[in-house]
Every structure is written in structure tokens, then in C-alpha cells.
Coordinates of C-alpha atoms in Angstrom, one line a residue:
Chain A
M61 CA 59.6 35.0 112.7
K62 CA 60.3 35.6 116.3
D63 CA 59.6 39.1 117.8
L64 CA 63.4 40.7 119.3
L65 CA 62.6 43.8 120.9
R66 CA 59.1 44.4 122.9
V67 CA 58.0 48.1 123.4
E68 CA 54.8 48.4 125.3
A69 CA 53.1 51.8 126.4
V70 CA 56.6 53.6 126.7
S71 CA 56.1 56.8 128.0
K72 CA 58.5 59.8 128.6
H73 CA 57.9 63.6 129.5
F74 CA 59.8 66.5 130.1
G75 CA 58.2 68.5 132.3
G76 CA 55.0 69.4 130.9
I77 CA 55.9 68.1 127.5
K78 CA 54.9 64.9 126.9
A79 CA 57.7 63.7 124.4
L80 CA 56.5 60.1 124.1
T81 CA 52.7 58.4 125.3
D82 CA 52.5 55.0 125.1
V83 CA 54.4 53.7 122.2
S84 CA 54.1 50.3 122.1
F85 CA 55.6 48.2 118.5
T86 CA 57.2 45.1 118.4
V87 CA 60.7 44.3 116.2
R88 CA 61.1 41.2 114.7
K89 CA 64.5 39.2 114.0
G90 CA 66.2 39.7 111.1
E91 CA 64.2 42.7 109.4
I92 CA 64.6 46.4 109.5
F93 CA 62.1 48.2 110.8
G94 CA 62.1 52.1 110.5
V95 CA 60.4 54.7 113.1
I96 CA 59.3 57.9 110.7
G97 CA 57.4 60.9 111.4
P98 CA 57.3 64.5 110.9
N99 CA 60.1 66.5 112.7
G100 CA 60.0 66.9 116.6
A101 CA 57.8 64.0 116.8
G102 CA 59.9 61.6 119.3
K103 CA 61.6 59.4 117.3
T104 CA 65.2 60.4 118.7
T105 CA 63.6 60.5 122.2
L106 CA 62.4 57.3 121.7
F107 CA 65.5 55.9 120.7
N108 CA 67.1 57.8 123.9
A109 CA 64.6 56.0 125.7
L110 CA 65.1 52.7 124.6
T111 CA 68.8 52.7 125.2
G112 CA 69.1 54.2 128.3
L113 CA 70.3 57.7 127.9
Y114 CA 66.9 59.2 129.0
Q115 CA 65.0 57.2 131.7
P116 CA 61.4 56.3 130.6
D117 CA 58.6 57.1 133.1
S118 CA 56.8 54.3 132.3
G119 CA 56.2 51.0 130.2
A120 CA 57.9 48.2 129.1
I121 CA 61.1 47.1 127.2
E122 CA 62.6 43.6 126.5
L123 CA 65.2 42.8 124.0
D124 CA 64.9 38.9 123.3
G125 CA 63.4 38.4 126.7
V126 CA 65.8 40.9 128.9
S127 CA 64.2 43.9 130.1
L128 CA 66.0 47.0 129.5
Y129 CA 63.6 49.2 131.2
R130 CA 65.4 51.9 132.9
R131 CA 68.8 50.0 133.0
K132 CA 72.1 52.2 132.3
P133 CA 73.5 52.8 128.6
H134 CA 76.2 50.3 129.1
Q135 CA 73.7 47.3 130.7
I136 CA 71.6 48.1 127.6
L137 CA 74.8 47.4 125.2
K138 CA 75.5 44.3 126.8
T139 CA 72.3 43.0 126.3
G140 CA 72.6 43.4 122.4
F141 CA 71.7 46.7 121.6
A142 CA 73.9 49.5 119.9
R143 CA 72.9 52.5 118.6
T144 CA 74.3 55.4 116.2
F145 CA 73.5 59.2 116.8
Q146 CA 71.6 61.9 114.9
N147 CA 74.7 64.2 115.6
I148 CA 77.7 62.2 114.7
R149 CA 79.2 61.3 118.2
L150 CA 82.7 60.1 117.4
F151 CA 85.2 60.3 120.1
H152 CA 87.0 63.0 117.9
N153 CA 91.1 63.0 119.0
M154 CA 90.6 59.1 118.6
T155 CA 92.0 57.3 115.6
A156 CA 89.0 55.5 113.4
L157 CA 90.8 52.3 114.8
E158 CA 90.7 53.3 118.3
N159 CA 87.0 54.4 118.1
V160 CA 85.8 51.1 117.1
M161 CA 88.3 49.5 119.6
V162 CA 86.2 51.5 122.4
G163 CA 83.1 50.0 120.9
R164 CA 84.4 46.8 122.0
H165 CA 84.8 47.6 125.0
T166 CA 82.0 45.6 126.6
R167 CA 83.2 42.1 124.6
T168 CA 87.1 42.6 126.4
T169 CA 88.3 42.2 129.5
S170 CA 91.4 43.5 130.7
G171 CA 91.6 45.5 133.8
V172 CA 94.3 47.8 135.3
L173 CA 96.3 44.9 136.5
A174 CA 96.3 43.0 133.3
A175 CA 97.6 46.0 131.6
L176 CA 100.2 46.7 133.9
L177 CA 101.6 43.1 133.9
H178 CA 100.8 42.8 130.2
T179 CA 99.7 38.9 130.6
A180 CA 99.7 36.9 127.6
H181 CA 95.9 37.4 127.8
N182 CA 96.0 40.6 127.8
R183 CA 98.1 41.0 125.1
K184 CA 95.9 38.4 122.7
E185 CA 93.1 40.5 123.9
E186 CA 94.5 43.8 122.6
R187 CA 95.8 41.6 119.1
D188 CA 92.2 40.4 118.4
C189 CA 90.7 43.5 119.7
A190 CA 92.5 45.6 116.7
A191 CA 92.1 43.1 114.1
Y192 CA 88.1 42.9 114.7
A193 CA 88.0 46.6 114.5
M194 CA 90.2 46.7 111.7
Q195 CA 88.0 43.9 110.1
L196 CA 84.9 46.2 110.6
L197 CA 86.2 49.1 109.2
N198 CA 87.0 47.2 106.2
R199 CA 83.7 46.1 106.1
V200 CA 82.2 49.7 106.2
G201 CA 84.7 50.8 103.5
I202 CA 87.0 52.6 105.5
G203 CA 89.7 50.7 106.2
K204 CA 92.2 53.0 104.6
H205 CA 91.6 55.7 107.2
A206 CA 92.1 53.5 110.2
H207 CA 94.5 55.7 111.8
S208 CA 93.3 58.8 110.9
L209 CA 91.8 60.8 113.3
A210 CA 88.1 60.8 113.5
K211 CA 87.6 64.7 113.4
N212 CA 89.1 64.4 110.1
L213 CA 87.2 61.9 108.2
S214 CA 84.9 63.5 105.5
Y215 CA 81.2 63.6 106.7
G216 CA 80.1 60.6 105.3
D217 CA 83.0 58.2 106.5
Q218 CA 81.9 59.2 109.8
R219 CA 78.9 58.1 109.7
R220 CA 80.1 54.9 108.6
L221 CA 83.0 54.6 111.4
E222 CA 80.1 55.2 113.9
I223 CA 78.3 52.3 112.8
A224 CA 81.8 50.5 113.1
R225 CA 81.8 51.2 116.5
A226 CA 78.4 49.9 117.4
L227 CA 79.0 46.8 115.5
A228 CA 82.2 46.2 117.3
S229 CA 79.8 44.9 120.2
E230 CA 78.6 42.5 118.3
P231 CA 75.0 43.3 118.8
K232 CA 71.8 42.1 118.2
L233 CA 69.6 44.9 117.2
L234 CA 71.0 48.0 115.5
A235 CA 69.5 51.3 116.0
L236 CA 70.6 54.1 113.3
D237 CA 69.5 57.7 113.6
E238 CA 69.4 59.3 110.4
P239 CA 72.0 57.7 109.3
A240 CA 71.9 59.3 105.4
A241 CA 71.4 62.5 107.0
G242 CA 73.8 64.6 104.8
M243 CA 75.1 61.9 102.3
N244 CA 75.4 62.4 98.5
P245 CA 73.8 60.0 96.2
N246 CA 76.3 57.4 96.2
E247 CA 77.0 57.4 99.6
K248 CA 73.5 56.8 100.6
N249 CA 73.5 53.7 97.5
A250 CA 76.8 52.1 99.8
L251 CA 75.1 52.9 103.3
R252 CA 72.0 50.9 102.1
E253 CA 74.2 48.1 100.6
L254 CA 75.5 47.9 104.0
M255 CA 72.3 47.8 105.3
V256 CA 71.3 45.1 103.1
S257 CA 74.0 43.4 103.5
L258 CA 74.1 43.2 107.9
R259 CA 70.3 41.9 107.4
S260 CA 71.4 39.2 105.6
E261 CA 73.7 38.4 108.3
G262 CA 71.2 37.8 110.6
L263 CA 71.3 41.3 112.3
T264 CA 68.4 43.5 113.0
L265 CA 68.0 47.1 112.2
M266 CA 66.2 49.8 113.1
L267 CA 66.0 52.9 111.2
I268 CA 64.9 56.3 111.6
E269 CA 65.2 58.6 108.1
H270 CA 63.8 61.3 106.6
D271 CA 64.3 59.8 103.0
V272 CA 61.2 58.5 102.1
K273 CA 62.3 57.0 99.1
L274 CA 65.1 55.0 101.0
V275 CA 62.7 54.2 104.1
M276 CA 60.6 52.9 101.9
G277 CA 62.4 50.7 99.6
I278 CA 64.5 49.1 102.4
C279 CA 62.1 48.9 105.8
D280 CA 60.1 45.7 106.4
R281 CA 58.1 47.6 108.3
L282 CA 57.5 50.7 110.2
V283 CA 56.0 52.9 112.7
V284 CA 55.2 56.1 112.4
L285 CA 55.2 58.7 115.6
D286 CA 53.6 61.8 115.5
Y287 CA 53.3 64.4 118.9
G288 CA 54.7 61.7 120.6
E289 CA 52.2 59.3 119.9
K290 CA 52.0 55.7 117.5
I291 CA 49.9 57.1 114.9
A292 CA 50.8 53.5 112.2
E293 CA 52.9 50.5 112.3
G294 CA 52.9 48.2 109.3
T295 CA 54.2 47.5 105.9
P296 CA 55.5 50.5 104.0
E297 CA 52.4 49.9 101.8
T298 CA 50.1 49.7 104.7
V299 CA 51.5 52.7 106.6
R300 CA 52.1 54.8 102.7
H301 CA 48.3 54.9 102.5
D302 CA 46.9 55.6 105.9
P303 CA 44.6 58.6 106.7
K304 CA 46.6 59.4 109.5
V305 CA 50.0 59.4 108.5
I306 CA 49.1 61.3 105.4
A307 CA 47.2 63.8 107.5
A308 CA 50.3 64.7 110.0
Y309 CA 52.5 64.3 107.3
L310 CA 50.7 67.0 104.7
G311 CA 48.0 68.3 106.6
A312 CA 44.7 67.1 107.9
E313 CA 42.1 68.6 104.3
V314 CA 44.4 66.7 102.2
A315 CA 43.4 63.5 103.7
A316 CA 40.4 64.2 104.2
Chain B
M10 CA 122.7 43.3 110.2
N11 CA 119.6 44.4 108.8
V12 CA 117.9 48.0 109.5
L13 CA 115.7 46.5 111.9
E14 CA 118.7 45.2 114.0
A15 CA 120.3 48.4 113.7
L16 CA 117.8 50.4 115.1
R17 CA 117.1 48.4 118.4
S18 CA 120.8 48.3 118.8
K19 CA 120.5 52.2 118.4
V20 CA 117.8 52.0 121.1
W21 CA 119.4 50.2 123.6
L22 CA 122.2 52.2 123.1
S23 CA 120.7 55.7 123.9
A24 CA 118.5 53.9 126.4
G25 CA 121.7 52.9 128.4
L26 CA 123.1 56.9 127.5
L27 CA 120.1 58.3 129.1
L28 CA 120.2 55.9 132.0
I29 CA 124.0 56.6 133.1
G30 CA 123.4 60.1 131.8
L31 CA 120.4 60.1 134.4
L32 CA 122.7 58.2 137.3
L33 CA 125.4 60.9 137.0
L34 CA 122.9 64.0 136.8
P35 CA 123.2 65.3 140.5
F36 CA 126.3 65.0 140.6
L37 CA 127.0 67.1 137.4
V38 CA 124.5 69.4 139.0
E39 CA 126.3 69.4 142.4
A40 CA 129.2 70.7 140.3
G41 CA 127.9 72.8 138.5
L42 CA 125.2 74.6 140.2
G43 CA 125.7 74.1 143.8
K44 CA 124.4 71.6 146.7
S45 CA 121.2 73.2 146.8
W46 CA 120.2 72.2 142.8
V47 CA 120.2 68.6 143.9
R48 CA 117.4 69.4 146.3
I49 CA 115.7 71.5 143.9
L50 CA 116.7 68.1 141.3
D51 CA 114.6 65.8 143.6
F52 CA 111.5 68.0 143.9
A53 CA 111.4 68.1 140.0
L54 CA 111.1 64.2 140.6
L55 CA 108.3 64.5 143.2
Y56 CA 106.6 67.1 141.0
I57 CA 106.9 64.4 137.9
M58 CA 105.2 61.9 139.8
L59 CA 102.4 64.4 140.6
A60 CA 101.9 65.4 137.3
L61 CA 102.1 62.3 135.7
G62 CA 99.2 61.4 138.5
L63 CA 96.8 64.4 137.6
N64 CA 97.4 64.1 133.9
I65 CA 95.8 60.5 134.6
V66 CA 92.9 62.6 135.6
V67 CA 93.1 65.5 133.4
G68 CA 94.7 64.7 130.5
Y69 CA 93.5 61.4 129.8
A70 CA 89.9 61.3 131.5
G71 CA 89.4 65.4 130.9
L72 CA 88.0 65.6 134.4
L73 CA 89.4 69.4 135.5
D74 CA 90.6 68.8 139.4
L75 CA 91.5 71.6 140.8
G76 CA 92.1 70.1 144.3
Y77 CA 94.5 67.4 143.6
V78 CA 97.2 68.5 146.0
A79 CA 94.6 67.0 148.4
F80 CA 95.7 63.7 147.8
Y81 CA 99.6 64.7 148.1
A82 CA 98.7 66.0 151.9
V83 CA 96.7 62.9 152.5
G84 CA 99.9 60.8 151.2
A85 CA 102.4 63.3 153.6
Y86 CA 100.1 63.1 156.5
C87 CA 99.9 59.4 156.4
W88 CA 103.3 59.0 156.5
A89 CA 104.1 62.1 158.8
L90 CA 101.6 60.0 161.4
L91 CA 102.9 56.7 161.3
A92 CA 106.5 57.6 161.3
S93 CA 107.5 60.4 163.6
P94 CA 107.5 61.0 167.5
H95 CA 104.3 62.8 167.0
F96 CA 102.2 59.2 167.9
G97 CA 105.4 57.8 168.8
L98 CA 104.9 55.9 165.7
N99 CA 107.7 54.6 163.4
L100 CA 106.8 51.9 160.8
P101 CA 108.7 50.5 158.1
F102 CA 108.5 52.5 154.8
W103 CA 107.5 49.7 152.4
M104 CA 103.9 49.6 154.9
I105 CA 103.8 53.1 155.1
L106 CA 104.0 54.3 151.4
P107 CA 101.4 51.7 150.2
M108 CA 99.2 52.4 152.8
G109 CA 99.3 56.3 152.3
A110 CA 98.8 55.3 148.0
A111 CA 96.0 53.4 148.7
L112 CA 94.5 56.0 151.9
A113 CA 94.7 58.9 148.9
A114 CA 93.3 56.3 146.3
L115 CA 90.1 55.8 148.9
F116 CA 90.1 59.8 148.9
G117 CA 89.8 60.0 144.9
V118 CA 87.1 57.8 145.5
L119 CA 85.3 59.6 147.7
L120 CA 85.9 63.0 145.9
G121 CA 85.2 61.1 142.8
A122 CA 81.9 60.0 144.0
P123 CA 79.7 63.1 144.5
T124 CA 81.2 64.4 141.2
L125 CA 80.2 61.8 139.0
R126 CA 77.5 64.4 137.1
L127 CA 79.7 67.2 137.1
R128 CA 81.9 67.9 134.5
G129 CA 84.4 71.4 133.5
D130 CA 83.9 74.3 135.3
Y131 CA 81.0 72.8 138.0
L132 CA 83.9 70.1 138.6
A133 CA 87.1 72.3 139.1
I134 CA 85.2 74.3 141.7
V135 CA 84.0 71.3 143.6
T136 CA 87.5 69.9 143.4
L137 CA 89.1 73.3 144.2
G138 CA 86.8 73.4 147.7
F139 CA 87.5 69.3 148.4
G140 CA 91.5 70.6 147.9
E141 CA 90.7 73.8 150.4
I142 CA 88.4 71.0 153.0
I143 CA 91.4 68.7 153.0
R144 CA 94.0 71.5 153.9
I145 CA 91.7 73.6 156.4
F146 CA 91.0 69.9 158.4
M147 CA 94.9 68.9 158.6
N148 CA 95.2 73.0 160.1
N149 CA 92.4 72.8 162.7
L150 CA 92.8 68.8 163.7
N151 CA 94.8 70.1 166.8
S152 CA 91.5 70.1 169.2
P153 CA 89.9 68.5 170.5
V154 CA 92.7 65.8 170.2
N155 CA 95.6 66.8 168.4
I156 CA 96.2 64.8 165.6
T157 CA 97.6 66.5 162.8
N158 CA 99.2 69.3 165.1
G159 CA 97.5 71.8 163.5
P160 CA 99.2 75.0 161.4
Q161 CA 103.1 73.8 163.1
G162 CA 102.9 70.8 161.4
I163 CA 104.8 67.7 162.0
T164 CA 108.0 67.6 162.6
Q165 CA 111.3 65.1 163.3
I166 CA 109.4 62.5 160.2
E167 CA 111.6 59.8 160.0
P168 CA 113.5 59.8 156.3
V169 CA 113.4 56.5 154.5
S170 CA 115.5 53.4 155.9
L171 CA 116.0 50.0 153.7
F172 CA 117.5 47.4 156.1
G173 CA 119.0 49.8 158.5
F174 CA 120.6 52.1 155.3
S175 CA 119.2 55.5 156.4
L176 CA 118.6 58.1 153.6
G177 CA 118.6 60.7 155.8
K178 CA 122.0 61.1 156.6
T179 CA 125.5 60.7 154.5
Q180 CA 126.6 57.6 153.6
E181 CA 129.0 55.7 151.9
V182 CA 128.2 53.4 149.1
F183 CA 131.2 51.8 146.9
G184 CA 133.6 54.5 148.0
L185 CA 131.9 57.4 146.8
T186 CA 130.2 59.8 149.5
L187 CA 126.6 60.4 148.9
S188 CA 124.2 63.2 150.9
S189 CA 120.9 62.6 151.7
P190 CA 119.7 64.6 148.2
H191 CA 121.7 62.3 146.4
L192 CA 120.6 59.5 147.8
Y193 CA 117.1 60.6 148.0
Y194 CA 117.0 61.3 144.2
Y195 CA 118.3 57.6 143.4
L196 CA 114.9 56.5 145.3
F197 CA 112.8 59.0 143.4
L198 CA 114.4 57.8 140.3
V199 CA 113.3 54.5 140.5
C200 CA 109.7 56.1 141.8
V201 CA 109.5 58.1 138.4
A202 CA 110.2 55.3 136.5
L203 CA 107.8 53.4 138.2
V204 CA 105.1 55.9 137.5
V205 CA 105.9 56.4 134.1
F206 CA 106.0 52.6 133.2
V207 CA 102.1 52.6 134.9
S208 CA 101.2 55.6 133.0
M209 CA 102.3 54.1 129.9
R210 CA 101.2 50.9 130.3
L211 CA 97.8 52.4 130.9
E212 CA 97.7 54.7 128.2
N213 CA 97.6 51.8 125.6
S214 CA 95.2 49.8 127.3
R215 CA 91.2 49.3 127.2
I216 CA 90.8 50.9 130.4
G217 CA 93.2 54.3 129.1
R218 CA 90.9 54.3 125.7
A219 CA 87.9 54.5 128.0
W220 CA 89.2 57.1 129.9
V221 CA 90.1 59.0 126.7
A222 CA 86.5 57.7 125.2
I223 CA 84.9 59.6 128.3
R224 CA 87.1 62.9 128.0
E225 CA 85.6 62.8 124.2
D226 CA 82.3 62.5 124.4
E227 CA 80.9 61.0 127.5
M228 CA 77.5 60.3 126.2
A229 CA 78.7 58.3 123.5
A230 CA 81.3 56.7 125.8
A231 CA 78.2 55.5 128.1
A232 CA 76.6 54.2 124.9
S233 CA 79.2 52.6 123.5
G234 CA 79.8 50.3 127.0
I235 CA 81.8 52.1 128.9
N236 CA 80.7 52.0 132.5
T237 CA 81.3 55.4 132.9
R238 CA 80.8 55.7 137.0
N239 CA 83.4 52.8 137.6
V240 CA 86.1 54.7 134.7
K241 CA 85.7 57.7 135.8
L242 CA 86.3 56.4 139.8
L243 CA 89.2 54.7 138.8
A244 CA 90.9 57.3 137.0
F245 CA 90.4 59.5 140.3
A246 CA 91.8 56.6 142.2
M247 CA 94.9 56.0 139.9
G248 CA 95.2 59.8 139.8
A249 CA 95.4 60.2 143.8
T250 CA 97.4 57.1 144.1
F251 CA 100.4 58.8 142.4
G252 CA 99.5 61.7 144.6
G253 CA 99.6 59.9 148.0
L254 CA 103.0 58.0 146.5
S255 CA 104.7 61.3 146.2
G256 CA 103.1 62.7 149.5
G257 CA 105.1 60.0 151.3
L258 CA 108.3 60.5 149.9
F259 CA 107.7 64.2 150.0
A260 CA 107.4 63.7 154.1
S261 CA 109.9 61.9 154.4
F262 CA 112.3 63.4 152.4
Q263 CA 111.6 67.3 153.9
G264 CA 111.2 65.7 157.5
F265 CA 108.7 68.4 158.1
V266 CA 105.1 68.6 156.8
S267 CA 102.4 71.4 157.9
P268 CA 99.2 72.4 155.8
E269 CA 101.2 75.0 154.3
S270 CA 102.3 72.8 152.0
F271 CA 99.2 72.3 150.9
N272 CA 97.2 75.2 149.5
L273 CA 95.7 75.8 146.0
M274 CA 99.1 77.1 144.3
E275 CA 100.0 73.6 144.5
S276 CA 97.0 72.7 143.0
I277 CA 97.6 75.2 140.1
M278 CA 101.5 74.8 139.6
I279 CA 100.7 71.1 139.2
L280 CA 97.9 71.9 136.7
A281 CA 100.3 74.2 134.8
M282 CA 102.6 71.7 134.3
I283 CA 101.0 69.2 132.2
V284 CA 99.3 71.9 130.4
L285 CA 102.8 73.5 129.2
G286 CA 104.3 70.6 128.9
G287 CA 101.3 68.7 127.2
M288 CA 98.2 67.3 128.4
G289 CA 98.0 63.6 127.9
N290 CA 101.8 63.2 126.6
I291 CA 103.6 61.5 129.2
W292 CA 107.1 63.0 128.2
G293 CA 105.3 66.5 127.3
V294 CA 104.1 66.4 131.0
I295 CA 107.9 65.2 132.5
L296 CA 109.2 68.3 130.8
G297 CA 106.5 70.2 131.9
A298 CA 107.2 69.0 135.6
I299 CA 110.5 70.3 135.2
L300 CA 110.3 73.5 133.9
V301 CA 107.9 74.7 136.2
T302 CA 110.1 73.4 139.4
M303 CA 113.3 74.7 137.8
I304 CA 112.1 78.0 136.1
P305 CA 111.2 80.1 139.6
E306 CA 114.5 78.8 140.9
A307 CA 116.8 80.0 138.0
L308 CA 115.0 83.3 138.2
R309 CA 116.0 83.5 141.6
Y310 CA 119.1 84.1 140.1
T311 CA 118.0 87.7 138.8
G312 CA 118.8 89.6 142.0
D313 CA 122.3 88.8 141.4
L314 CA 121.6 90.1 138.1
Q315 CA 120.5 92.8 139.6
R316 CA 123.2 93.7 141.6
A317 CA 125.4 93.4 138.5
L318 CA 124.2 95.4 136.5
F319 CA 122.7 98.3 138.6
G320 CA 124.3 98.1 142.0
Q321 CA 121.2 97.5 143.8
V322 CA 118.4 95.2 143.7
Y323 CA 115.1 96.9 142.6
V324 CA 112.4 94.4 142.2
D325 CA 112.4 91.5 144.8
P326 CA 113.6 88.2 142.6
A327 CA 110.5 86.7 144.3
D328 CA 108.3 89.0 143.0
L329 CA 109.6 88.8 139.4
R330 CA 110.0 85.4 139.0
M331 CA 105.9 84.9 139.6
L332 CA 106.0 87.4 136.7
L333 CA 108.2 86.3 134.4
F334 CA 106.8 82.4 135.2
G335 CA 103.3 84.0 134.3
I336 CA 104.3 85.7 130.9
A337 CA 106.3 82.6 130.4
L338 CA 103.4 80.9 130.3
V339 CA 100.9 83.5 128.6
L340 CA 103.5 83.3 125.9
M341 CA 103.4 79.5 126.2
M342 CA 99.3 79.5 125.6
I343 CA 99.9 81.8 122.4
F344 CA 102.2 80.4 120.7
R345 CA 102.1 76.6 121.6
P346 CA 98.5 75.9 123.3
A347 CA 98.6 72.3 122.5
G348 CA 101.8 72.4 125.2
L349 CA 105.7 71.8 124.3
L350 CA 105.3 67.9 123.6
P351 CA 101.6 67.7 122.7
S352 CA 100.1 64.4 122.8
K353 CA 100.3 62.1 119.6
Q354 CA 96.6 62.5 118.4
R355 CA 97.7 65.8 117.7
K356 CA 101.2 65.2 116.6
R357 CA 99.6 62.9 114.2
E358 CA 97.4 65.7 113.4
L359 CA 100.1 67.8 112.4
A360 CA 101.8 64.7 110.3
E361 CA 98.2 64.4 108.7
E362 CA 98.1 67.9 107.5
A363 CA 101.6 68.3 106.4
P364 CA 101.3 66.4 102.9

């Protein structure tokens, strides 16, 4: 399988705290790639460094041959790397539909002049954008809430809306930061089905998740972080039996 | 005739009635309230333009700008310098007005660029400083080279003139005698219509959504592919353009500009208009601008009222009107915190909760 994302020796520190130290791994096209680790291991920092919200101190990041190192978030999104947030970050006072339409910002072009003149191109683009957004809302199963404000959606629906917004940019790689957090078993199942069906359509997914059952069941490969360093990488089966991983989760004595 | 057609003809009918009402308004106001109120009406229209401009920056993009009056000043001085005996220039208005608006837009970007990383209170402080800097510049640019004529201001500014038809003096039009404030009323009405049109089109556009997205969550907006730097600068520039436009119109209408007209209180008043009316909602902002311009004028009559009631004036109407205005604002914030006409999002929210 071809490599899609190549992360090489990425480091990030905040003052004296080393949040990430020389983290390297590759994500292959069409897989679901898990990022796990105990609390504070640097998982979200890794996502932020990859998607441009933090500037990494050193290293190399490439998506499909294009360097993402120290690019701005909107540039990274445009190259095809979309993400969701651990603590849901929606545009609360916009409708669900508008949220997804914002997600299509980089795939649309109308500027001020086009909007003022309502050019034929602009009208068509707006129509297509709304239709595409509606389709995505239906896809994640919240089409009936299209005209509700994002803040009025239930917790699980907000998570799904965030995924729809990320999908609107037509990414090659979608990074989900704890998408199942706070979901009930039914919602988790629906999420799992969604991820599997997205993979079957050729999308590559990265996943930070604490629900071990979900991660082990769905991920093709994983990387395990602890104290900002990679301690293991491989299939769920190999990672599960890695003594370093067991030590990180359960303490050194158990592993020994 | 089906329902839709009936509805459409109804819309056209009410639009037509509104237009006739707006055209007749200065005559009704003059007959009912006196000549001075036509001028007040003109100012209300100017403030509508200003408020709609600030609404783009504060209401849509969520960037609290307390120095907005600076752009008004830039537009006004641009006109004053290019169409007055001060430099002996008299350029036609169709040249100055776009120049003033463009210059204001440039100042908008100049203010926006260094403040891109700031939000909320911090941005408010910096913009407040910017507004004061512009005013103090105008106040002191009379030496060593006299550019702005300092605190004395610039006088004898040319009125708007179209093919020799000056709006600065009383004119006969179709047998009607129209004084200068009447003539300006119609010019301002056209400009307000233009500004409303631009606001409406932008509100429901890709750019408008990007502005609101930045207001709601800047980090998520960036992660959704919005170039937050450019889109914020665009908001500053668009808002400033409206400010510059109304500034130019103000200078020509007033015939006189001085730094005093562009103090911090003006910025606060414009902000009060959009907060009072309903931030982010065009019609709310218009209503807010009208009320904030009209109420203090109406409260001038409290002097007459006192004289009628007590035989003498106990409280100076000028003091009283600010007091009453302040109370009105406080009450508004208690009972209608989202403004008189809340933005459509708020309305949708209420509609959802109802059933």
C-alpha cells in the first residue's frame, strides 16, 4: 500500500516541556490509523503540530509528497488534511448546514465582487455548495437538523456535524480527535460504521481514541505515544503485546 | 391566482409603499416637526451607513473596534482637503467619494494588519488608540506644514454637485422647492440603499459565512480552510469603506470639518447603535442608528416640558438627555440583551424553542 502521510522526527516543546520528541511514522493510503497513549502523552499536540495549529520545532511532514511542515492551517487543509477537535469546535450560532458550507471554503472561490454582482458562477457555486453540504449532513445522519443551530444539536450530533464539516473540504486524510468521547453505545456503533464506510470509499483516517475496544477493533495500524515519544507502531495485535505499551498503560512492574 | 403570486404582489406592493413613504418623509417631517428635523433625518441616514459599516467588523466578524470613527474622519478630511479653498482644489464628487472610501479602506487594512493576533478587550484597546491617533493627527497637522488646519478645521467645503446641479442650495425640481437638507436626504437615501444592498449580499455569501465563522471560533475557522488573516483584513477594509463613504458625505453636507467631530464618543455611539438595534442584523442596526440619532434630539424638548410644568428649567436638557439615554441603554441590556431586532440566528433559536 502506498504511503500517504510521512511524519519524520517531529518535535515540539513548550518552554522546558517536551511535548513531542522525534516522533516518526507513516500512514498508508486507505487505512484507519490509530494514535493512542495515556493521558498527556502528546496525541492532541501531535494533531495540532500536523495540522498547523502549532508550529513544530523540527522534523518533516509530507502529505502525498507535499510538505506540510510549518504551513498555515488553511494551507494544510487545502492540501487534503482535515481534522476534528477533541473539545468540539463548531460555529455555534450558525446552522448545521452553514457549518458544513464553511467547511467547503477552500473548494469554492466566490469573492466579494462575485457576491455583490450575484454572477451566474456565484449563484451556481452557492447552490452546489448547499447541495453538497446537505448531502454530507444526510451522510452522517443529521440531515433533519440542517437548519438547527449547531449549539442546539445533541452532543453526538455535534460530533457528527464536525465530521461532516471536515469532510466538506474533500480531504485525502481525515484526523479525528476522540470522536467517540461521550457517545453512548448506539452512537459509537454508528460512528464506527461511518468510519468503515468512509475507508471503503478510499478515505484515509487517523484516529485518537481512548476506547480501546473501538481502537483495536477498527484500526489497521497504530502508533503508541508516551511522554511525547513513540514507543510502538504496528498492527493492533503486535502493539497489544508490546511490553513497553503494557508498561506505559499499567506500570512497569506488570510488564516485567 | 395562487398563493405565491399573491404573496409576491404583496411584497411588491409593500416595497412600493415603503419607497413612496421614504420619498415623502422629509416633507412630512418638515411639516410635523420643523425644518431642523430634516437635517436630523439626514444625519440619521449618515449614521445608518456608519453603523452598517461597523456591523461588518463587529457584528459579522466579531472584531470589537472602538476606533471606527477614524475611518469616518479619513473620508471626511479626504473630501474636505480636495474640495475646499484650503488647498484651492475642487475635484468633482464622483472622484473624491471613491477616493475617500478607498483611502479609508487602506487605513482599515493599516489598522487591521498589526492587530490580527488580538481579540476582544485587547483589540478594543488598540483600535480605541488608533481612533484617537487619527483625531490627534488631524488636530496637530497644522505645523510645520499646514495640512489639516488644526483645531480650527476646514471650512467652505464644496457641496455635492452633479452636472452643475448643486445640493448645497435651494433648488426647483419639478415645480417643487427643495432646500439643501431635502436634496441631501435623497442622495443619502440612495447611498443607504447601496450600503444595505452590499451588506445583504455579503451577509449571505461565502465571505459572509467566513466572517461569522471567525467570530464564532477562529481556530476552527482556520482549520476549516479559511485564511483568517485575509478574511479579517477584508472585514476591516469593507467596514472602513462604508465609514469613508459616509465621512465624505458628511463633510460635503456640513460644509465644515474639525477634529472635534471625530472623538471617542462618536465611536461609542456608533457601537451603541448596533448593540441596541441587534448586532449582525441589518434591519436591527438600521433601527438602532435611527433611534440613537433621534432620541437625544427628541429629549431636547424636555427643556420646554420643564418650563411648561414648573415654570423654569431645573435640569439642563443636554445633561438630562445623556442621562435618559444611558438609562435606556441599561434597560435594553436587561430586557433585550440581543438588541431590538436580534439577528436571524437568534430568531431561529427562539422559534425552535417555542414548540
